[in-house]
PDB file of C-alpha atoms in Angstrom:
ATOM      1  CA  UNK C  20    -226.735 -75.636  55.890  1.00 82.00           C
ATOM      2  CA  UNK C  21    -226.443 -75.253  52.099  1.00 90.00           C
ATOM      3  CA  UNK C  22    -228.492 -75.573  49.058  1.00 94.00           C
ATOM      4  CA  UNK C  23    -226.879 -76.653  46.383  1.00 97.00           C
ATOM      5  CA  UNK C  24    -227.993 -76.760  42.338  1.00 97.00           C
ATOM      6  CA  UNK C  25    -226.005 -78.130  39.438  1.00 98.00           C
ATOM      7  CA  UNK C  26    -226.974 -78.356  35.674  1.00 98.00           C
ATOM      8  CA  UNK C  27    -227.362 -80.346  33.985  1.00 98.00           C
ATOM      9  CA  UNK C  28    -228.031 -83.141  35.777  1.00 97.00           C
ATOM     10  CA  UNK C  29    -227.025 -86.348  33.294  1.00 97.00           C
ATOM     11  CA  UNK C  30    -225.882 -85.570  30.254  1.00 98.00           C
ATOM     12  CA  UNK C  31    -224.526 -88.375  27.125  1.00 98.00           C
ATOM     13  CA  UNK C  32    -221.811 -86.929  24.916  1.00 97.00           C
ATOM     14  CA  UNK C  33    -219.343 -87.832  22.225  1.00 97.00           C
ATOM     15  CA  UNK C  34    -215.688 -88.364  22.884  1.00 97.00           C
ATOM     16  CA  UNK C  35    -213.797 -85.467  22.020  1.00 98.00           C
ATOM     17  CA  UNK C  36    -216.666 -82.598  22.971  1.00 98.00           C
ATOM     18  CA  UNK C  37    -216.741 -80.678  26.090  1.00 98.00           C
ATOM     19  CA  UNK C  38    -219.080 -80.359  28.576  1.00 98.00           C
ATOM     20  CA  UNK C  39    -219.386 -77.460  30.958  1.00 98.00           C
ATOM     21  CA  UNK C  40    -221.086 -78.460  34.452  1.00 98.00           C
ATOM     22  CA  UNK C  41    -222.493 -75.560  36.480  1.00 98.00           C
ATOM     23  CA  UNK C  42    -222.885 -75.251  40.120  1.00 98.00           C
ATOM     24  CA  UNK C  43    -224.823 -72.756  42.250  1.00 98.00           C
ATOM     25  CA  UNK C  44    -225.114 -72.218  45.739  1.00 97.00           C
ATOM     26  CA  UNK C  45    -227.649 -70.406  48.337  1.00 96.00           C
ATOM     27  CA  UNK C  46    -225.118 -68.333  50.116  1.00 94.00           C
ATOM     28  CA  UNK C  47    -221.697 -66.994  49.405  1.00 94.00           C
ATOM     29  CA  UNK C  48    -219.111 -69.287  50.049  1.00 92.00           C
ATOM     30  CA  UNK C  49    -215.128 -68.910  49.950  1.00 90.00           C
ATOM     31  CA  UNK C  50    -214.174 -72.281  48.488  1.00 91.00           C
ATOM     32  CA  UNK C  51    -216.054 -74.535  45.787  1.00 94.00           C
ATOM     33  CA  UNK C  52    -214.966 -78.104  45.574  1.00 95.00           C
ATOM     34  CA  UNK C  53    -215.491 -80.532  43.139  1.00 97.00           C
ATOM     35  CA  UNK C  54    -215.580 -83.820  43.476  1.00 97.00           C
ATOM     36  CA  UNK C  55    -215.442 -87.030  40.815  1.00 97.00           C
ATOM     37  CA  UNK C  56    -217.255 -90.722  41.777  1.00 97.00           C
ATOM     38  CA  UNK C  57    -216.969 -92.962  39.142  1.00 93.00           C
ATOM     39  CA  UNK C  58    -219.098 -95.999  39.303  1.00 88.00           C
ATOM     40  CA  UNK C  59    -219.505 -97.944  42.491  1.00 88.00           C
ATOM     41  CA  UNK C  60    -216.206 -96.101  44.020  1.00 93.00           C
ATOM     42  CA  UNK C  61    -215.789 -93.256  46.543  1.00 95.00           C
ATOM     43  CA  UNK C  62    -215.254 -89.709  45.975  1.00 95.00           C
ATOM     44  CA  UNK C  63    -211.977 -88.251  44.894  1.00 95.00           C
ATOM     45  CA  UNK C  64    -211.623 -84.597  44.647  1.00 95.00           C
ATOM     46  CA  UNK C  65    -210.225 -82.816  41.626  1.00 97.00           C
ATOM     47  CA  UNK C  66    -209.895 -79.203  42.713  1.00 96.00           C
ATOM     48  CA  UNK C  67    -210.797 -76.424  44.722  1.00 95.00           C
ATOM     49  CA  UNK C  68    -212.385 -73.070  43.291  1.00 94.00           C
ATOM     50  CA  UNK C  69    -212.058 -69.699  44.950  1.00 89.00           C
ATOM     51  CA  UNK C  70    -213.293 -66.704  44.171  1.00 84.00           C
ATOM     52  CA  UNK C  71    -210.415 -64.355  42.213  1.00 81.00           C
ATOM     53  CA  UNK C  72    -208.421 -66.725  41.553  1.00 84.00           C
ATOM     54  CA  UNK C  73    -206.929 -70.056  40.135  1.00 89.00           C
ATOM     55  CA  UNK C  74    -208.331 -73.471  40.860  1.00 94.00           C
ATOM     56  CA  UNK C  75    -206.457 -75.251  43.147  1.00 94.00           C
ATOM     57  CA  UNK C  76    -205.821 -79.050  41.457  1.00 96.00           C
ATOM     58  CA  UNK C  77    -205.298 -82.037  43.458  1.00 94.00           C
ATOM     59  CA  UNK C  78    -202.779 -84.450  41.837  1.00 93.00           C
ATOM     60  CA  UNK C  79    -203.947 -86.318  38.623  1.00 95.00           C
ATOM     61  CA  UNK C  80    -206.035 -83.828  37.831  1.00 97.00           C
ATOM     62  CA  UNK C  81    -205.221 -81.126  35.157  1.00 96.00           C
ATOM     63  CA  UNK C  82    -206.444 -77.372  34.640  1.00 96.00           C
ATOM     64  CA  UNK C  83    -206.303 -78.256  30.868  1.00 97.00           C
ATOM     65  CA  UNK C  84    -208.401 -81.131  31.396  1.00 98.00           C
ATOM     66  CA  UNK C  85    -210.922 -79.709  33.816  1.00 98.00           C
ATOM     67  CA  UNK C  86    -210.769 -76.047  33.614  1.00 97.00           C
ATOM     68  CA  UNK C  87    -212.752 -74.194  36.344  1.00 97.00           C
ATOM     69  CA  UNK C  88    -214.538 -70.930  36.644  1.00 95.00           C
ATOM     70  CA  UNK C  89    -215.485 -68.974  40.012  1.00 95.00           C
ATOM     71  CA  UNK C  90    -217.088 -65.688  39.051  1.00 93.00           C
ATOM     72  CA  UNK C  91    -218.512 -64.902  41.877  1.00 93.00           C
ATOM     73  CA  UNK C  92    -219.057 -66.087  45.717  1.00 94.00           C
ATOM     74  CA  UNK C  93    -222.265 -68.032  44.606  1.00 95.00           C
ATOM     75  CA  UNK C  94    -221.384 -69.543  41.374  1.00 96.00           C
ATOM     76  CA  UNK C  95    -218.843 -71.737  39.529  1.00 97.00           C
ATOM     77  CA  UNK C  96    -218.262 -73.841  36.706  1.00 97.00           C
ATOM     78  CA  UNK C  97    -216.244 -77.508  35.797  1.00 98.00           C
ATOM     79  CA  UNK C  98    -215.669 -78.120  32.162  1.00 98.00           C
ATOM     80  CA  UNK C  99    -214.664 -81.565  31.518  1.00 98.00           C
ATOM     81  CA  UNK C 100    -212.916 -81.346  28.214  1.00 98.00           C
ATOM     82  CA  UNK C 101    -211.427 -83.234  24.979  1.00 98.00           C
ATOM     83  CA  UNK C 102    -214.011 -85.886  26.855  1.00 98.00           C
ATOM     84  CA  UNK C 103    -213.106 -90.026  26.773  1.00 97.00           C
ATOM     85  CA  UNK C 104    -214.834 -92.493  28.019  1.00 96.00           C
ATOM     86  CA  UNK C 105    -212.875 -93.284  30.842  1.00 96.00           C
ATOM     87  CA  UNK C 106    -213.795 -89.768  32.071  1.00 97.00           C
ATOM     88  CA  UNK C 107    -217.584 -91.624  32.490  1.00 97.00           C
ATOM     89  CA  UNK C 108    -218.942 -90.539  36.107  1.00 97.00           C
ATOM     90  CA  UNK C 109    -220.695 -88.828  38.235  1.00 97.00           C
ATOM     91  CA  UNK C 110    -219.250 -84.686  38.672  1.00 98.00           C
ATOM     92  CA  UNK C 111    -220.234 -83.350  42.220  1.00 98.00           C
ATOM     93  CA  UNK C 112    -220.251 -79.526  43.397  1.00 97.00           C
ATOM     94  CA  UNK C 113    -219.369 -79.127  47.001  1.00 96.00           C
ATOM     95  CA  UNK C 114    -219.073 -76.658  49.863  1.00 94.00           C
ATOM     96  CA  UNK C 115    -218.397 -76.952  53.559  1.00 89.00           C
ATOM     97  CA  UNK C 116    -220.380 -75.104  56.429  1.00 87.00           C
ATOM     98  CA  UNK C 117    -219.424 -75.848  60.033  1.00 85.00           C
ATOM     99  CA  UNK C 118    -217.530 -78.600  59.292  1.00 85.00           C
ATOM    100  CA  UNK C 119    -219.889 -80.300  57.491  1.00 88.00           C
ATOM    101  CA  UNK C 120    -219.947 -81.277  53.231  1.00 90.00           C
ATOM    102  CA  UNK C 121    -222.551 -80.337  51.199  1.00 94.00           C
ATOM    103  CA  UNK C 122    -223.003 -81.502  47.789  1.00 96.00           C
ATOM    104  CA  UNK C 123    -224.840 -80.777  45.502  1.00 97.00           C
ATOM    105  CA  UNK C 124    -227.182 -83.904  43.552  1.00 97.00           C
ATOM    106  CA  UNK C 125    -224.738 -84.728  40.851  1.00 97.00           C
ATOM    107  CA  UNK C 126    -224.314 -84.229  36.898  1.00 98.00           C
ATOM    108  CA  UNK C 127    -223.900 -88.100  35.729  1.00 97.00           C
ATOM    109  CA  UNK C 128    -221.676 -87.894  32.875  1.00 98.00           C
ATOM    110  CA  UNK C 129    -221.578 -91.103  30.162  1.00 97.00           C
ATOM    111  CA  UNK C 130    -219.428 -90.324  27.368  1.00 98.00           C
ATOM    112  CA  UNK C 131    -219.623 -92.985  24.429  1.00 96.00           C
TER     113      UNK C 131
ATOM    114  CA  UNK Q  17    -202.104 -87.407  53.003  1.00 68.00           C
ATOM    115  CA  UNK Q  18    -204.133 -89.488  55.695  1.00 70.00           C
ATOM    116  CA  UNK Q  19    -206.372 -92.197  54.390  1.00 84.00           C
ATOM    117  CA  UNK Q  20    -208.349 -94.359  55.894  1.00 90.00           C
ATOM    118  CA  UNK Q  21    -209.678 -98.213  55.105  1.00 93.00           C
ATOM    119  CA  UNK Q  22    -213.261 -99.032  55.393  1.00 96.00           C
ATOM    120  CA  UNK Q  23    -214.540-102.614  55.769  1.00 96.00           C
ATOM    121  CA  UNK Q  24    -216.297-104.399  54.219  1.00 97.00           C
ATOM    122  CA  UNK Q  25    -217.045-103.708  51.165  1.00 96.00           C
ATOM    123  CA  UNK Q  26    -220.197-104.876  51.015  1.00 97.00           C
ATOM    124  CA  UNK Q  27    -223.256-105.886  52.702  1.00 97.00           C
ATOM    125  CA  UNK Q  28    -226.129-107.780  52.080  1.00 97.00           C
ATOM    126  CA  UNK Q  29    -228.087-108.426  55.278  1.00 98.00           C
ATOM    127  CA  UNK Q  30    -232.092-109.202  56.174  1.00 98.00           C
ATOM    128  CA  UNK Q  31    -234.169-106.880  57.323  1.00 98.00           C
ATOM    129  CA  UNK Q  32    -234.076-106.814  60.858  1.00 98.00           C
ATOM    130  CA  UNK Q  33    -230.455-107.498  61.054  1.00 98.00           C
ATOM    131  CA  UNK Q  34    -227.543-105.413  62.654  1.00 98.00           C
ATOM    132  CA  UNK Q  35    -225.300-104.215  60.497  1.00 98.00           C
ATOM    133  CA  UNK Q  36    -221.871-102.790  61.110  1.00 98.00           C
ATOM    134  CA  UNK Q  37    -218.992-100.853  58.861  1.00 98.00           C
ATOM    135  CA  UNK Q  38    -215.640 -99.925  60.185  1.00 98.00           C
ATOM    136  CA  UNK Q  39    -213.215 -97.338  58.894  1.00 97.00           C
ATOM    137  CA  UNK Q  40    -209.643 -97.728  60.208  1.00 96.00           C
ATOM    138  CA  UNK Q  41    -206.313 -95.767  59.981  1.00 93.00           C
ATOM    139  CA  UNK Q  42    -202.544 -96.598  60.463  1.00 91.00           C
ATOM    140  CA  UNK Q  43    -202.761 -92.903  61.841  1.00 91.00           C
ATOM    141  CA  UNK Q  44    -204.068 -90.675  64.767  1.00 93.00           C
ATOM    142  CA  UNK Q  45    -206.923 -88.830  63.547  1.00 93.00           C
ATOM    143  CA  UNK Q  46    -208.124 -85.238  64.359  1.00 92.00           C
ATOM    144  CA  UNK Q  47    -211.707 -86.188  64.401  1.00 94.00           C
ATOM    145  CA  UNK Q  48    -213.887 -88.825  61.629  1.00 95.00           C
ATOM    146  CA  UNK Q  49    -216.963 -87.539  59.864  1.00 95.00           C
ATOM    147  CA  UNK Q  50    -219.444 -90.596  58.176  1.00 97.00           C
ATOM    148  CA  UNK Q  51    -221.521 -89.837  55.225  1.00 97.00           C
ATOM    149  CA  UNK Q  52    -224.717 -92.025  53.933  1.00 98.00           C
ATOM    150  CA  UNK Q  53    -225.142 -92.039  49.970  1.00 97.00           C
ATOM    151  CA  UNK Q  54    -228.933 -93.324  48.878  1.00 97.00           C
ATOM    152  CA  UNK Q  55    -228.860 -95.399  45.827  1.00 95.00           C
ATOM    153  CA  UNK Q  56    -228.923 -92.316  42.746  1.00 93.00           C
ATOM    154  CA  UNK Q  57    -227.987 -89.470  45.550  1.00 95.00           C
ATOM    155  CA  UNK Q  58    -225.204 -87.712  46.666  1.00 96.00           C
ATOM    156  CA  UNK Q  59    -223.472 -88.003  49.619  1.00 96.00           C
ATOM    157  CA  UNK Q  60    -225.517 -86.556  53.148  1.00 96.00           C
ATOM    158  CA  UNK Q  61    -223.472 -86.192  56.457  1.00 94.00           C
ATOM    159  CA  UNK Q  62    -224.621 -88.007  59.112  1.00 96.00           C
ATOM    160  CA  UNK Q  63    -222.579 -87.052  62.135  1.00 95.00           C
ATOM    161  CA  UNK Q  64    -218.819 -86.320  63.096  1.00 95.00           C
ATOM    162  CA  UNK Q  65    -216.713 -87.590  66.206  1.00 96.00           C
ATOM    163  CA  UNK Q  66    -214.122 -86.026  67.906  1.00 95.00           C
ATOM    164  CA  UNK Q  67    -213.417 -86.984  71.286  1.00 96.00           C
ATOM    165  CA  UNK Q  68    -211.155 -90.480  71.898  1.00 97.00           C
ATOM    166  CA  UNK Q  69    -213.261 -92.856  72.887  1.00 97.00           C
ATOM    167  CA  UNK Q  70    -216.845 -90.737  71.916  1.00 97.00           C
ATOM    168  CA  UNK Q  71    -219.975 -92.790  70.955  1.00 98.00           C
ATOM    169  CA  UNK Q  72    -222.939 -91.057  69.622  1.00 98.00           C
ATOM    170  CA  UNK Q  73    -226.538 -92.424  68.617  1.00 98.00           C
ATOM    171  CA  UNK Q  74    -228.788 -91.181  65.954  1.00 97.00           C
ATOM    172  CA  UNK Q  75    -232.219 -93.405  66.375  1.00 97.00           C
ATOM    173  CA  UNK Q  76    -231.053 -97.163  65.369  1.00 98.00           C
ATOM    174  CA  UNK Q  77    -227.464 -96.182  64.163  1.00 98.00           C
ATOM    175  CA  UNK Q  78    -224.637 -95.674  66.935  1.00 98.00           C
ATOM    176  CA  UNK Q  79    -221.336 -94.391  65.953  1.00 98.00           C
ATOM    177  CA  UNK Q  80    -217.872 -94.887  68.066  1.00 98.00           C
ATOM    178  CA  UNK Q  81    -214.613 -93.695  67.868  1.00 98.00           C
ATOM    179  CA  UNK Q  82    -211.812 -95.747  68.963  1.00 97.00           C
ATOM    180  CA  UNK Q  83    -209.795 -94.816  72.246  1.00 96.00           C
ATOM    181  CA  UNK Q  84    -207.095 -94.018  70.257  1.00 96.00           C
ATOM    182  CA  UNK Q  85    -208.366 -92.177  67.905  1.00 95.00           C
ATOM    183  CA  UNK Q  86    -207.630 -94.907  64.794  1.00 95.00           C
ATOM    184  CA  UNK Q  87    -210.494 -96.483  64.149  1.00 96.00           C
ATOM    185  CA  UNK Q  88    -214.777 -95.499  63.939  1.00 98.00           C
ATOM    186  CA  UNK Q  89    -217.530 -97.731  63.495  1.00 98.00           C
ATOM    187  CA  UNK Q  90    -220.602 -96.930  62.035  1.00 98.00           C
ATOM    188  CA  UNK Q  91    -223.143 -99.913  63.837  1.00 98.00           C
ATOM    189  CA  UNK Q  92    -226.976-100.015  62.650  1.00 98.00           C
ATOM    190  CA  UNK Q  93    -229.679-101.827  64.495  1.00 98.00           C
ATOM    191  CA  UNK Q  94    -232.518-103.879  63.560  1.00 98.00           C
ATOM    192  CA  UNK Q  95    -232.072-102.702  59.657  1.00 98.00           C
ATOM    193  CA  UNK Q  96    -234.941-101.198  57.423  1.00 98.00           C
ATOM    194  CA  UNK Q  97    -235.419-100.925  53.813  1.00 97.00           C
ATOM    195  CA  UNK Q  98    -234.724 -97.474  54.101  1.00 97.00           C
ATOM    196  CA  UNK Q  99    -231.226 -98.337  55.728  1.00 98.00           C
ATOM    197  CA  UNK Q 100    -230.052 -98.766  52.190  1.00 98.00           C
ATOM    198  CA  UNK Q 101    -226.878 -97.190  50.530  1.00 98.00           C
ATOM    199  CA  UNK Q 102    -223.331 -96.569  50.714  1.00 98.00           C
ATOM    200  CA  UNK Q 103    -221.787 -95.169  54.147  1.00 98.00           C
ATOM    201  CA  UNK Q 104    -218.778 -93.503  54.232  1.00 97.00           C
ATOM    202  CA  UNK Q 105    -216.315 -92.386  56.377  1.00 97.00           C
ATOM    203  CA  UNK Q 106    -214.599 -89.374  55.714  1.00 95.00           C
ATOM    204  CA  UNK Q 107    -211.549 -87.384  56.975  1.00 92.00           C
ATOM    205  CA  UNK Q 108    -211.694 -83.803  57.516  1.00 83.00           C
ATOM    206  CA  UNK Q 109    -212.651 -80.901  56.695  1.00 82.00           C
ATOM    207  CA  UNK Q 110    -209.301 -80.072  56.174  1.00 80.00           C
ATOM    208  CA  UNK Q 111    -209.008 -76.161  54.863  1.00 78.00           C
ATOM    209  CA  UNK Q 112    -212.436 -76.843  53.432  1.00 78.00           C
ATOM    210  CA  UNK Q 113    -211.816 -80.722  52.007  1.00 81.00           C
ATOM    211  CA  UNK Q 114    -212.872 -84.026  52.960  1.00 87.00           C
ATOM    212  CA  UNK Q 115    -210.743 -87.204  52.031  1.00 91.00           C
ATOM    213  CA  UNK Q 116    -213.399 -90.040  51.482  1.00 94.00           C
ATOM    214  CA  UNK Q 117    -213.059 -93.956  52.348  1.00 95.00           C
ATOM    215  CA  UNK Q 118    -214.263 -96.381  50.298  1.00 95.00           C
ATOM    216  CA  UNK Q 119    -217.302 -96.636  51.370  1.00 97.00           C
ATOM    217  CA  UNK Q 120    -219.301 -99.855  52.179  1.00 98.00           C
ATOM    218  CA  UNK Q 121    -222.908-100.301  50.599  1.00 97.00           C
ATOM    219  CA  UNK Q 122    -225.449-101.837  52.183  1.00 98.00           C
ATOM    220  CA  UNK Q 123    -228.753-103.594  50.536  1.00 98.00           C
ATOM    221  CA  UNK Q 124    -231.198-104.471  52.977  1.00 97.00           C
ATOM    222  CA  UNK Q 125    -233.574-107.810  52.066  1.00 95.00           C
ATOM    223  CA  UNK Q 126    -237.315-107.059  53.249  1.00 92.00           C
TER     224      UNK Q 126
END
């Protein structure tokens, strides 16, 4: 299993700031994921994080828009920037062990 | 990619009441994986299939995957209050990722 922390957990901001989510882990892990769910809908991923190198982005999803950081095995960081209000959700930190997703609880995002 | 279609939606059943969600494909599927999201939590696996035709019980849920490997169905019995939340169905891992249906939330009437 994995143990999963993110801060901050909600969090209201103005359009136009930035807000850096952070994500930590219990053991070392390869790949990071993170995940978007805005209200009432599923999960969509936005991009994978590895260690060393560039986030991998899935389509519609931007590195200028949500830059990523993956210092270490442990650790890792999603910056939702230049924020709107469409951009309103829920930010999840994942990892898989065994086949199985972990997430970690969630930073709600509400950006007015 | 693969995707997958969960039915329904929604779900609003009394307590003590079955209650069954479905997650189909137009595809063959490598194996399903379902997920149960409480109300203000994050998604928990609950179980994966991989074997046509496999059924598997946890307590009062039962999940089956179809013969041909296109369908699941997530099927609870005799609902609780703590049966509550949104169950999903999920593809994958694939190279670490999980491609998510829908989802269908249920609310549970004591």
């Amino acid at each position: 299993s994995a143990v999963i922390s993110q801060k901050p957990s909600r969090d209201i901001c103005q359009r136009g700031t930035s807000l850096t989510i952070q994500c930590q882990v219990d053991s070392q892990v390869t790949m990071m994921f993170w995940y978007r769910q805005q209200p009432g809908q599923s999960l969509t991923l936005i991009a994978t994080a590895n260690q060393g190198s560039e986030a991998t982005y899935e389509s519609g999803f931007v590195i200028d828009k949500f830059p990523i950081s993956r210092p270490n095995l442990t650790f890792s960081t999603l910056t939702v920037s230049n924020m709107s209000p469409e951009d309103s959700s829920i930010y999840l930190c994942s990892v898989e062990n065994n086949s199985e997703q972990y997430f970690g609880p969630g930073t709600r995002l509400t950006v007015t | 990619g693969q995707q997958v279609m969960q039915i329904p939606q929604y779900q609003h059943v009394q307590e003590g009441e079955d209650f069954t969600t479905y997650c189909n494909s137009s595809t063959t599927l490598s194996n399903i994986q379902w997920y149960k999201q409480r109300p203000g939590g994050h998604p928990v696996f609950l179980i994966q299939l991989v074997k046509s035709g496999e059924v598997k019980k946890q307590k009062r849920l039962t999940f089956q995957f179809g013969e041909a490997k296109k369908n699941s169905s997530l099927h609870i019995t005799a609902t609780q209050t703590t049966d509550v939340g949104t169950y999903f169905c999920a593809l994958g891992p694939n190279a670490g990722k999980s491609t998510f249906g829908d989802g269908t939330t249920l609310t549970v009437k004591p």
